[in-house]
CSV table of C-alpha atoms in Angstrom, one decimal:
chain,number,residue,atom,x,y,z
A,1,UNK,CA,50.7,88.2,144.3
A,2,UNK,CA,49.8,89.5,140.8
A,3,UNK,CA,52.3,92.0,141.0
A,4,UNK,CA,55.0,89.4,142.0
A,5,UNK,CA,54.3,87.3,138.6
A,6,UNK,CA,54.1,90.5,136.6
A,7,UNK,CA,57.8,91.0,138.0
A,8,UNK,CA,59.4,87.8,137.1
A,9,UNK,CA,59.1,87.8,133.2
A,10,UNK,CA,60.6,91.9,133.8
A,11,UNK,CA,63.5,90.5,136.3
A,12,UNK,CA,64.4,87.7,133.6
A,13,UNK,CA,64.8,89.8,130.8
A,14,UNK,CA,66.9,92.0,133.2
A,15,UNK,CA,69.2,89.1,134.3
A,16,UNK,CA,69.2,88.2,130.8
A,17,UNK,CA,70.1,91.8,129.7
A,18,UNK,CA,72.9,91.7,132.4
A,19,UNK,CA,73.7,88.3,130.9
A,20,UNK,CA,74.6,89.7,127.3
A,21,UNK,CA,76.3,92.8,128.7
A,22,UNK,CA,78.7,90.4,130.3
A,23,UNK,CA,79.1,88.2,127.2
A,24,UNK,CA,79.6,91.6,124.9
A,25,UNK,CA,83.4,91.7,126.8
A,26,UNK,CA,85.7,88.9,126.9
A,27,UNK,CA,86.6,86.8,130.3
A,28,UNK,CA,89.2,87.1,132.0
A,29,UNK,CA,90.5,83.7,130.5
A,30,UNK,CA,90.5,85.1,127.5
A,31,UNK,CA,92.0,88.4,127.9
A,32,UNK,CA,94.7,86.4,129.5
A,33,UNK,CA,95.9,84.8,125.9
A,34,UNK,CA,97.1,88.4,125.4
A,35,UNK,CA,100.7,88.7,124.9
A,36,UNK,CA,100.5,84.8,125.4
A,37,UNK,CA,99.5,83.0,122.6
A,38,UNK,CA,97.9,86.1,121.0
A,39,UNK,CA,99.7,89.5,120.8
A,40,UNK,CA,99.2,92.1,123.1
A,41,UNK,CA,96.6,93.6,120.2
A,42,UNK,CA,95.0,90.3,119.5
A,43,UNK,CA,97.0,88.6,116.5
A,44,UNK,CA,98.0,85.0,116.4
A,45,UNK,CA,101.6,84.9,118.0
A,46,UNK,CA,102.8,81.4,116.4
A,47,UNK,CA,103.2,81.0,112.3
A,48,UNK,CA,101.2,79.1,110.6
A,49,UNK,CA,101.5,75.4,110.0
A,50,UNK,CA,103.1,75.8,106.3
A,51,UNK,CA,105.9,78.0,107.5
A,52,UNK,CA,105.1,80.9,105.6
A,53,UNK,CA,104.4,83.1,108.1
A,54,UNK,CA,106.6,83.4,110.9
A,55,UNK,CA,105.8,83.6,114.5
A,56,UNK,CA,105.8,86.9,116.1
A,57,UNK,CA,109.2,87.9,117.7
A,58,UNK,CA,108.7,91.1,119.0
A,59,UNK,CA,112.2,91.7,119.6
A,60,UNK,CA,112.4,95.4,118.5
A,61,UNK,CA,110.6,98.5,120.5
A,62,UNK,CA,111.2,101.4,118.6
A,63,UNK,CA,114.6,101.7,117.0
A,64,UNK,CA,116.4,98.5,116.2
A,65,UNK,CA,120.0,99.1,117.7
A,66,UNK,CA,121.6,98.5,113.9
A,67,UNK,CA,119.7,101.8,112.6
A,68,UNK,CA,120.6,105.3,113.0
A,69,UNK,CA,117.6,107.5,113.3
A,70,UNK,CA,116.7,110.8,114.8
A,71,UNK,CA,113.2,111.1,116.5
A,72,UNK,CA,111.0,113.8,115.9
A,73,UNK,CA,112.5,115.5,113.3
A,74,UNK,CA,111.1,114.0,109.9
A,75,UNK,CA,114.0,112.1,109.1
A,76,UNK,CA,112.8,109.4,106.0
A,77,UNK,CA,112.1,105.9,107.0
A,78,UNK,CA,115.4,103.7,107.4
A,79,UNK,CA,115.0,100.1,106.2
A,80,UNK,CA,116.1,97.7,108.8
A,81,UNK,CA,116.0,94.9,106.3
A,82,UNK,CA,118.3,96.1,103.6
A,83,UNK,CA,120.0,93.0,102.7
A,84,UNK,CA,116.3,90.8,102.0
A,85,UNK,CA,115.6,89.9,98.8
A,86,UNK,CA,112.3,88.9,97.3
A,87,UNK,CA,112.0,85.0,97.4
A,88,UNK,CA,109.5,85.0,94.2
A,89,UNK,CA,107.6,87.2,92.6
A,90,UNK,CA,104.0,86.8,91.4
A,91,UNK,CA,103.1,87.8,87.9
A,92,UNK,CA,100.7,87.9,85.1
A,93,UNK,CA,101.9,84.3,84.3
A,94,UNK,CA,101.5,82.6,87.6
A,95,UNK,CA,99.1,84.6,89.6
A,96,UNK,CA,96.7,81.7,89.5
A,97,UNK,CA,98.2,79.5,91.4
A,98,UNK,CA,98.5,81.7,94.5
A,99,UNK,CA,95.1,83.0,93.7
A,100,UNK,CA,93.3,81.9,97.0
A,101,UNK,CA,95.7,84.0,98.7
A,102,UNK,CA,94.9,87.2,96.3
A,103,UNK,CA,91.9,89.7,96.5
A,104,UNK,CA,89.7,90.5,93.8
A,105,UNK,CA,91.1,93.6,93.3
A,106,UNK,CA,94.9,91.6,92.9
A,107,UNK,CA,93.7,89.4,90.7
A,108,UNK,CA,92.1,92.1,88.6
A,109,UNK,CA,95.4,94.2,88.5
A,110,UNK,CA,97.2,91.0,87.1
A,111,UNK,CA,94.1,90.7,84.4
A,112,UNK,CA,94.7,94.0,83.3
A,113,UNK,CA,98.4,94.7,83.5
A,114,UNK,CA,100.1,91.0,82.5
A,115,UNK,CA,102.5,92.2,81.4
A,116,UNK,CA,104.2,94.6,83.9
A,117,UNK,CA,101.9,94.1,87.2
A,118,UNK,CA,103.7,92.3,89.7
A,119,UNK,CA,104.0,91.2,93.4
A,120,UNK,CA,107.5,90.6,95.2
A,121,UNK,CA,107.2,88.4,98.0
A,122,UNK,CA,109.5,88.9,100.7
A,123,UNK,CA,110.1,86.4,103.8
A,124,UNK,CA,107.8,87.3,106.8
A,125,UNK,CA,108.8,89.6,109.3
A,126,UNK,CA,107.0,90.3,112.8
A,127,UNK,CA,109.7,91.6,114.5
A,128,UNK,CA,107.9,95.0,116.0
A,129,UNK,CA,106.4,95.3,119.5
A,130,UNK,CA,104.4,98.3,121.5
A,131,UNK,CA,105.3,99.7,124.5
A,132,UNK,CA,104.1,97.9,127.5
A,133,UNK,CA,101.7,100.7,128.5
A,134,UNK,CA,99.9,100.2,125.3
A,135,UNK,CA,99.7,96.3,125.7
A,136,UNK,CA,98.4,96.7,129.3
A,137,UNK,CA,95.6,99.6,128.0
A,138,UNK,CA,94.8,97.2,125.1
A,139,UNK,CA,94.3,94.5,127.8
A,140,UNK,CA,92.1,96.6,130.2
A,141,UNK,CA,89.6,97.6,127.2
A,142,UNK,CA,89.8,93.9,126.5
A,143,UNK,CA,87.7,93.1,129.7
A,144,UNK,CA,85.9,96.6,130.1
A,145,UNK,CA,85.5,98.1,126.8
A,146,UNK,CA,81.7,97.7,124.8
A,147,UNK,CA,79.8,99.1,121.9
A,148,UNK,CA,77.1,101.8,122.3
A,149,UNK,CA,74.6,103.6,120.5
A,150,UNK,CA,74.6,100.4,117.4
A,151,UNK,CA,78.2,100.6,117.6
A,152,UNK,CA,78.8,104.0,117.3
A,153,UNK,CA,80.4,104.7,120.2
A,154,UNK,CA,82.1,103.4,123.4
A,155,UNK,CA,82.2,102.7,127.3
A,156,UNK,CA,84.8,101.6,128.8
A,157,UNK,CA,87.4,102.4,126.3
A,158,UNK,CA,90.8,103.9,127.3
A,159,UNK,CA,92.8,104.5,124.2
A,160,UNK,CA,94.8,102.2,122.0
A,161,UNK,CA,92.8,99.0,120.3
A,162,UNK,CA,89.3,99.0,121.5
A,163,UNK,CA,88.5,95.0,121.1
A,164,UNK,CA,91.6,92.7,120.5
A,165,UNK,CA,89.7,89.9,120.9
A,166,UNK,CA,86.9,91.1,118.7
A,167,UNK,CA,82.8,89.0,118.5
A,168,UNK,CA,82.5,88.3,115.1
A,169,UNK,CA,78.6,88.8,115.8
A,170,UNK,CA,79.7,92.5,116.3
A,171,UNK,CA,81.6,93.5,112.6
A,172,UNK,CA,81.7,97.0,114.0
A,173,UNK,CA,84.3,96.1,117.1
A,174,UNK,CA,86.5,95.1,113.9
A,175,UNK,CA,85.9,98.8,112.1
A,176,UNK,CA,86.6,100.0,115.4
A,177,UNK,CA,89.9,98.4,115.7
A,178,UNK,CA,90.4,100.2,112.1
A,179,UNK,CA,89.5,103.6,113.2
A,180,UNK,CA,91.5,103.8,116.7
A,181,UNK,CA,94.7,101.6,116.3
A,182,UNK,CA,97.6,102.8,118.3
A,183,UNK,CA,99.3,105.1,116.0
A,184,UNK,CA,101.2,108.6,116.2
A,185,UNK,CA,99.2,111.1,118.5
A,186,UNK,CA,100.9,113.8,116.6
A,187,UNK,CA,101.6,114.3,112.9
A,188,UNK,CA,103.1,116.7,110.4
A,189,UNK,CA,103.5,115.6,106.8
A,190,UNK,CA,104.2,117.4,103.5
A,191,UNK,CA,102.1,115.2,100.9
A,192,UNK,CA,102.7,115.2,97.2
A,193,UNK,CA,99.6,113.7,95.3
A,194,UNK,CA,100.1,112.7,92.0
A,195,UNK,CA,97.2,112.2,89.6
A,196,UNK,CA,98.4,109.5,87.0
A,197,UNK,CA,96.7,109.4,83.4
A,198,UNK,CA,96.3,106.0,81.4
A,199,UNK,CA,99.4,107.5,79.4
A,200,UNK,CA,101.3,108.0,82.4
A,201,UNK,CA,100.6,112.0,82.4
A,202,UNK,CA,101.2,113.3,86.0
A,203,UNK,CA,98.7,116.3,87.4
A,204,UNK,CA,100.1,117.3,90.9
A,205,UNK,CA,99.0,117.7,94.5
A,206,UNK,CA,100.5,118.8,97.3
A,207,UNK,CA,99.2,119.2,101.0
A,208,UNK,CA,100.5,120.3,104.2
A,209,UNK,CA,99.0,118.0,107.1
A,210,UNK,CA,98.7,118.3,110.4
A,211,UNK,CA,97.0,116.7,113.5
A,212,UNK,CA,96.4,115.8,117.0
A,213,UNK,CA,94.7,111.9,118.0
A,214,UNK,CA,93.3,112.5,121.2
A,215,UNK,CA,92.9,108.9,122.7
A,216,UNK,CA,96.3,108.0,122.2
A,217,UNK,CA,98.0,111.2,123.8
A,218,UNK,CA,100.3,109.9,126.1
A,219,UNK,CA,98.4,112.2,128.7
A,220,UNK,CA,94.9,110.3,128.0
A,221,UNK,CA,96.2,106.9,127.2
A,222,UNK,CA,94.6,104.4,130.1
A,223,UNK,CA,91.8,107.1,130.9
A,224,UNK,CA,88.3,107.2,129.8
A,225,UNK,CA,88.0,108.2,126.3
A,226,UNK,CA,85.1,110.4,124.6
A,227,UNK,CA,84.5,113.7,123.0
A,228,UNK,CA,86.6,114.1,120.0
A,229,UNK,CA,88.6,111.7,118.2
A,230,UNK,CA,90.9,113.8,116.3
A,231,UNK,CA,91.6,117.5,115.1
A,232,UNK,CA,93.3,117.7,111.8
A,233,UNK,CA,94.7,121.1,109.4
A,234,UNK,CA,95.0,120.4,105.3
A,235,UNK,CA,96.5,123.3,103.8
A,236,UNK,CA,96.9,123.2,99.9
A,237,UNK,CA,100.1,124.0,97.6
A,238,UNK,CA,99.2,122.6,94.6
A,239,UNK,CA,97.5,122.7,92.2
A,240,UNK,CA,98.1,126.5,92.2
A,241,UNK,CA,94.6,127.2,91.5
A,242,UNK,CA,94.0,126.1,94.9
A,243,UNK,CA,96.9,127.0,97.0
A,244,UNK,CA,96.0,129.2,100.3
A,245,UNK,CA,93.1,126.9,100.7
A,246,UNK,CA,92.8,125.3,104.2
A,247,UNK,CA,90.6,123.0,106.0
A,248,UNK,CA,90.2,122.3,109.8
A,249,UNK,CA,88.0,119.1,111.1
A,250,UNK,CA,87.5,117.6,114.3
A,251,UNK,CA,86.4,114.1,114.4
A,252,UNK,CA,83.9,112.5,117.0
A,253,UNK,CA,84.5,109.3,119.0
A,254,UNK,CA,80.5,108.6,118.6
A,255,UNK,CA,79.1,109.5,115.7
A,256,UNK,CA,75.5,108.7,116.8
A,257,UNK,CA,75.5,111.5,119.3
A,258,UNK,CA,78.2,113.8,117.1
A,259,UNK,CA,79.0,114.6,113.8
A,260,UNK,CA,82.4,115.4,111.6
A,261,UNK,CA,82.6,119.3,111.9
A,262,UNK,CA,84.8,121.1,109.2
A,263,UNK,CA,85.6,124.6,108.3
A,264,UNK,CA,87.2,126.1,105.1
A,265,UNK,CA,89.5,129.2,104.5
A,266,UNK,CA,88.7,130.0,100.7
A,267,UNK,CA,91.2,132.3,99.4
A,268,UNK,CA,89.3,133.8,96.8
A,269,UNK,CA,86.8,135.2,99.2
A,270,UNK,CA,89.3,135.3,102.0
A,271,UNK,CA,86.7,134.1,104.3
A,272,UNK,CA,86.3,130.9,106.8
A,273,UNK,CA,82.9,129.2,106.4
A,274,UNK,CA,81.8,125.9,108.1
A,275,UNK,CA,81.1,123.2,105.6
A,276,UNK,CA,78.1,121.7,105.5
A,277,UNK,CA,79.6,118.4,104.9
A,278,UNK,CA,82.8,117.3,105.0
A,279,UNK,CA,83.2,113.2,104.4
A,280,UNK,CA,81.4,110.3,102.5
A,281,UNK,CA,82.1,110.1,98.8
A,282,UNK,CA,82.7,114.2,98.8
A,283,UNK,CA,85.7,114.4,96.2
A,284,UNK,CA,89.3,114.8,97.4
A,285,UNK,CA,90.7,117.7,96.2
A,286,UNK,CA,93.8,117.1,93.6
A,287,UNK,CA,92.7,113.5,92.8
A,288,UNK,CA,90.2,113.8,90.0
A,289,UNK,CA,87.2,112.0,92.4
A,290,UNK,CA,89.6,109.4,92.4
A,291,UNK,CA,89.7,109.7,96.2
A,292,UNK,CA,86.7,110.0,98.5
A,293,UNK,CA,87.1,111.9,101.9
A,294,UNK,CA,86.1,108.3,103.3
A,295,UNK,CA,88.4,106.6,101.6
A,296,UNK,CA,91.6,108.0,103.3
A,297,UNK,CA,92.9,104.9,105.2
A,298,UNK,CA,90.5,102.8,103.1
A,299,UNK,CA,87.5,104.0,105.2
A,300,UNK,CA,87.5,106.7,107.9
A,301,UNK,CA,84.4,108.8,109.1
A,302,UNK,CA,80.9,107.8,109.9
A,303,UNK,CA,80.1,104.2,109.3
A,304,UNK,CA,76.4,104.9,109.1
A,305,UNK,CA,75.9,104.5,105.0
A,306,UNK,CA,76.8,101.1,105.2
A,307,UNK,CA,75.7,97.5,106.6
A,308,UNK,CA,79.2,95.7,108.0
A,309,UNK,CA,80.3,92.2,108.2
A,310,UNK,CA,83.2,90.6,109.1
A,311,UNK,CA,85.1,87.4,108.4
A,312,UNK,CA,87.6,85.2,110.3
A,313,UNK,CA,91.0,85.9,109.6
A,314,UNK,CA,92.5,84.2,106.4
A,315,UNK,CA,96.1,84.6,104.6
A,316,UNK,CA,96.7,87.0,101.7
A,317,UNK,CA,99.6,88.7,100.4
A,318,UNK,CA,99.9,92.4,101.4
A,319,UNK,CA,102.1,95.2,101.7
A,320,UNK,CA,104.0,94.9,104.9
A,321,UNK,CA,107.5,96.3,106.2
A,322,UNK,CA,107.3,98.6,103.6
A,323,UNK,CA,110.6,100.8,104.1
A,324,UNK,CA,112.1,100.3,100.3
A,325,UNK,CA,109.1,102.4,99.2
A,326,UNK,CA,109.7,105.6,101.1
A,327,UNK,CA,113.4,105.9,101.1
A,328,UNK,CA,114.8,109.2,100.3
A,329,UNK,CA,116.5,108.4,96.9
A,330,UNK,CA,113.4,107.2,95.2
A,331,UNK,CA,112.1,109.5,92.9
A,332,UNK,CA,108.7,109.9,91.7
A,333,UNK,CA,109.9,109.6,87.8
A,334,UNK,CA,110.9,105.9,89.0
A,335,UNK,CA,108.3,104.9,91.1
A,336,UNK,CA,105.3,106.3,89.2
A,337,UNK,CA,105.2,103.7,86.0
A,338,UNK,CA,102.3,103.6,83.5
A,339,UNK,CA,99.3,101.9,85.2
A,340,UNK,CA,100.3,101.4,88.7
A,341,UNK,CA,103.6,102.0,91.2
A,342,UNK,CA,107.0,100.4,89.5
A,343,UNK,CA,106.8,97.1,91.3
A,344,UNK,CA,110.9,97.2,92.4
A,345,UNK,CA,110.0,99.3,95.8
A,346,UNK,CA,106.9,97.3,96.7
A,347,UNK,CA,107.5,94.7,99.6
A,348,UNK,CA,104.5,92.1,99.9
A,349,UNK,CA,104.4,90.0,102.8
A,350,UNK,CA,102.0,86.8,103.4
A,351,UNK,CA,99.8,88.0,106.3
A,352,UNK,CA,96.9,86.9,108.3
A,353,UNK,CA,93.8,89.2,107.6
A,354,UNK,CA,90.6,90.2,108.8
A,355,UNK,CA,88.0,90.9,106.2
A,356,UNK,CA,85.8,93.8,106.6
A,357,UNK,CA,82.9,94.4,104.3
A,358,UNK,CA,80.7,97.6,103.9
A,359,UNK,CA,77.5,97.2,101.6
A,360,UNK,CA,75.4,100.5,100.9
A,361,UNK,CA,72.1,100.9,102.8
A,362,UNK,CA,69.2,101.1,100.6
A,363,UNK,CA,68.0,104.2,102.1
A,364,UNK,CA,71.6,105.8,101.3
A,365,UNK,CA,73.6,106.7,98.3
A,366,UNK,CA,77.3,106.8,98.1
A,367,UNK,CA,79.9,105.8,95.2
A,368,UNK,CA,80.7,102.8,96.3
A,369,UNK,CA,78.1,100.4,96.8
A,370,UNK,CA,80.5,97.8,98.7
A,371,UNK,CA,83.7,97.8,100.3
A,372,UNK,CA,85.5,95.5,101.3
A,373,UNK,CA,88.8,95.9,103.4
A,374,UNK,CA,91.8,93.7,104.6
A,375,UNK,CA,92.9,94.5,107.9
A,376,UNK,CA,96.8,93.3,109.2
A,377,UNK,CA,96.0,91.1,112.5
A,378,UNK,CA,99.7,92.8,113.8
A,379,UNK,CA,98.3,96.0,114.3
A,380,UNK,CA,94.4,96.3,112.8
A,381,UNK,CA,95.2,98.8,110.0
A,382,UNK,CA,93.0,98.2,106.8
A,383,UNK,CA,95.9,98.1,104.1
A,384,UNK,CA,94.6,96.7,101.1
A,385,UNK,CA,90.4,97.9,100.0
A,386,UNK,CA,88.4,97.0,97.1
A,387,UNK,CA,85.8,99.2,96.0
A,388,UNK,CA,82.5,97.8,93.7
A,389,UNK,CA,80.2,100.4,92.1
A,390,UNK,CA,76.2,100.4,92.8
A,391,UNK,CA,76.1,97.8,90.1
A,392,UNK,CA,78.3,95.5,92.3
A,393,UNK,CA,81.1,96.0,89.7
A,394,UNK,CA,84.8,96.0,90.8
A,395,UNK,CA,85.6,99.2,90.2
A,396,UNK,CA,88.8,100.3,92.4
A,397,UNK,CA,91.9,98.4,94.0
A,398,UNK,CA,93.4,100.3,96.4
A,399,UNK,CA,96.3,99.9,99.0
A,400,UNK,CA,98.5,101.8,102.0
A,401,UNK,CA,102.0,100.9,102.4
A,402,UNK,CA,102.6,100.5,106.0
A,403,UNK,CA,105.6,100.6,108.1
A,404,UNK,CA,106.8,100.8,111.7
A,405,UNK,CA,107.9,104.5,112.6
A,406,UNK,CA,110.3,104.7,115.0
A,407,UNK,CA,109.5,108.3,116.2
A,408,UNK,CA,106.1,106.8,117.7
A,409,UNK,CA,106.5,103.0,118.3
A,410,UNK,CA,103.5,102.2,115.9
A,411,UNK,CA,102.5,101.5,112.5
A,412,UNK,CA,102.2,104.8,110.2
A,413,UNK,CA,100.5,104.9,106.6
A,414,UNK,CA,103.2,105.4,104.2
A,415,UNK,CA,102.7,105.9,100.2
A,416,UNK,CA,99.2,104.6,98.9
A,417,UNK,CA,97.8,103.7,95.9
A,418,UNK,CA,94.2,103.8,94.3
A,419,UNK,CA,94.0,102.4,90.8
A,420,UNK,CA,91.0,102.8,88.9
A,421,UNK,CA,89.9,99.8,87.3
A,422,UNK,CA,87.8,101.2,84.3
A,423,UNK,CA,90.5,104.0,82.9
A,424,UNK,CA,93.8,102.4,84.0
A,425,UNK,CA,94.7,105.9,85.4
A,426,UNK,CA,95.9,105.9,89.4
A,427,UNK,CA,96.3,108.0,92.5
A,428,UNK,CA,100.2,107.9,94.1
A,429,UNK,CA,98.8,109.0,97.6
A,430,UNK,CA,100.9,110.5,100.7
A,431,UNK,CA,104.2,111.0,98.7
A,432,UNK,CA,106.9,112.4,100.6
A,433,UNK,CA,109.8,110.6,99.2
A,434,UNK,CA,111.4,113.7,97.3
A,435,UNK,CA,110.5,116.4,100.2
A,436,UNK,CA,113.4,117.1,102.3
A,437,UNK,CA,111.3,115.8,105.1
A,438,UNK,CA,109.7,112.8,105.8
A,439,UNK,CA,106.5,112.7,108.5
A,440,UNK,CA,107.0,114.2,111.8
A,441,UNK,CA,105.3,111.9,114.0
A,442,UNK,CA,104.7,112.4,117.9
A,443,UNK,CA,106.7,115.4,118.5
A,444,UNK,CA,104.1,116.7,120.8
A,445,UNK,CA,103.9,120.3,119.5
A,446,UNK,CA,99.9,120.2,118.4
A,447,UNK,CA,97.1,121.3,120.8
A,448,UNK,CA,93.4,121.5,120.2
A,449,UNK,CA,93.3,125.2,120.1
A,450,UNK,CA,95.2,125.1,116.6
A,451,UNK,CA,92.7,123.3,115.0
A,452,UNK,CA,89.5,125.9,115.5
A,453,UNK,CA,87.9,128.0,112.8
A,454,UNK,CA,89.6,131.3,114.8
A,455,UNK,CA,93.1,129.4,114.4
A,456,UNK,CA,92.2,129.2,110.7
A,457,UNK,CA,91.3,132.9,110.5
A,458,UNK,CA,94.5,133.7,111.8
A,459,UNK,CA,96.1,131.8,109.7
A,460,UNK,CA,95.0,133.3,106.8
A,461,UNK,CA,95.9,136.6,107.4
């Protein structure tokens, strides 16, 4: 009798636990909204009431019929909307009337550069969709994927977007969607980096970047994902003093159980050594410390140093359908103007975004005490980042120009800009406009054994 009384609260606790686990995933009724009132990755399919955000059309999968494009060879992006003109331009004179749809970083840019910084706003276009297999897998994730290890890992995850209908009480779900969106599974990019001083003088960096994203590999889509998330190789060509240096890295799926590993080849010593730490606020080579390793794509790597919160969707102006800036006839001289990129090449649209914020934990150190990211609801990529120092002063505004890549039937990060709001300098990152080839995506020519320390040694001899 005594034992039965003792078991009752235990059973109750177990039932509560099981019930809680069930609520961690969405119901079948909720999941059925995907592909209907929600797009297949969870965006609101309808436009907004004002008519300033259009409904999702999804009329194009891959290359539109009116575009000539050869896949997997590095052809530069081709603009499917070449005749579009700006509807209006937000400037230092009128930005106040749009203030509720601007980020603090965008407002800071208008106030710091009132005569030159502008945002040309175009008609919203939501025309590209994902392949059916990606939509089907995303729906399975909605029903089966769960965070484990305090949000650092998954169960039930099978590639593509893990949480298309996120729980706002679990902000790590939204961060996971940013870290694990559907994107190319192989890439090779000859990337230029421009460190533009406040006077307009440019110091150049250049690197060959190649990589393999495991969960999005066609052989893995729809299967339980675990172990290594991604492999990467960066081989430096500029500045000349660093030419020959190369780094390989592996990214885990679960940062609670594994860590990012990296090895570097130093041409001076002709040796390969494992790096003690590769991430967080370690300065990125060729950026004068304006980019940290973990601010590539605005946030990458272990989320452990921050407490994360998320806000429901709001409407702001973000770079979108960014083809014009990536055309091969865009010269760096024309693009990289003093203090910020030439607005002539930019395209902004009003979009709904998720607002995800990380606040530095007391027990950790980092260059940024707070970082706010704005994620495009249509693809889960963070497109704007506002960074604050440890005194909570806004010190950097960054943006990424995404475009739908015909090679991969997915969105790809293009040229990015990281503005130092204290000095007036900025970094133009992931530039390839003047290179003979653009990014080579989904060629499928990389294997995991090409990203090992042994491979690095072979490459360096």
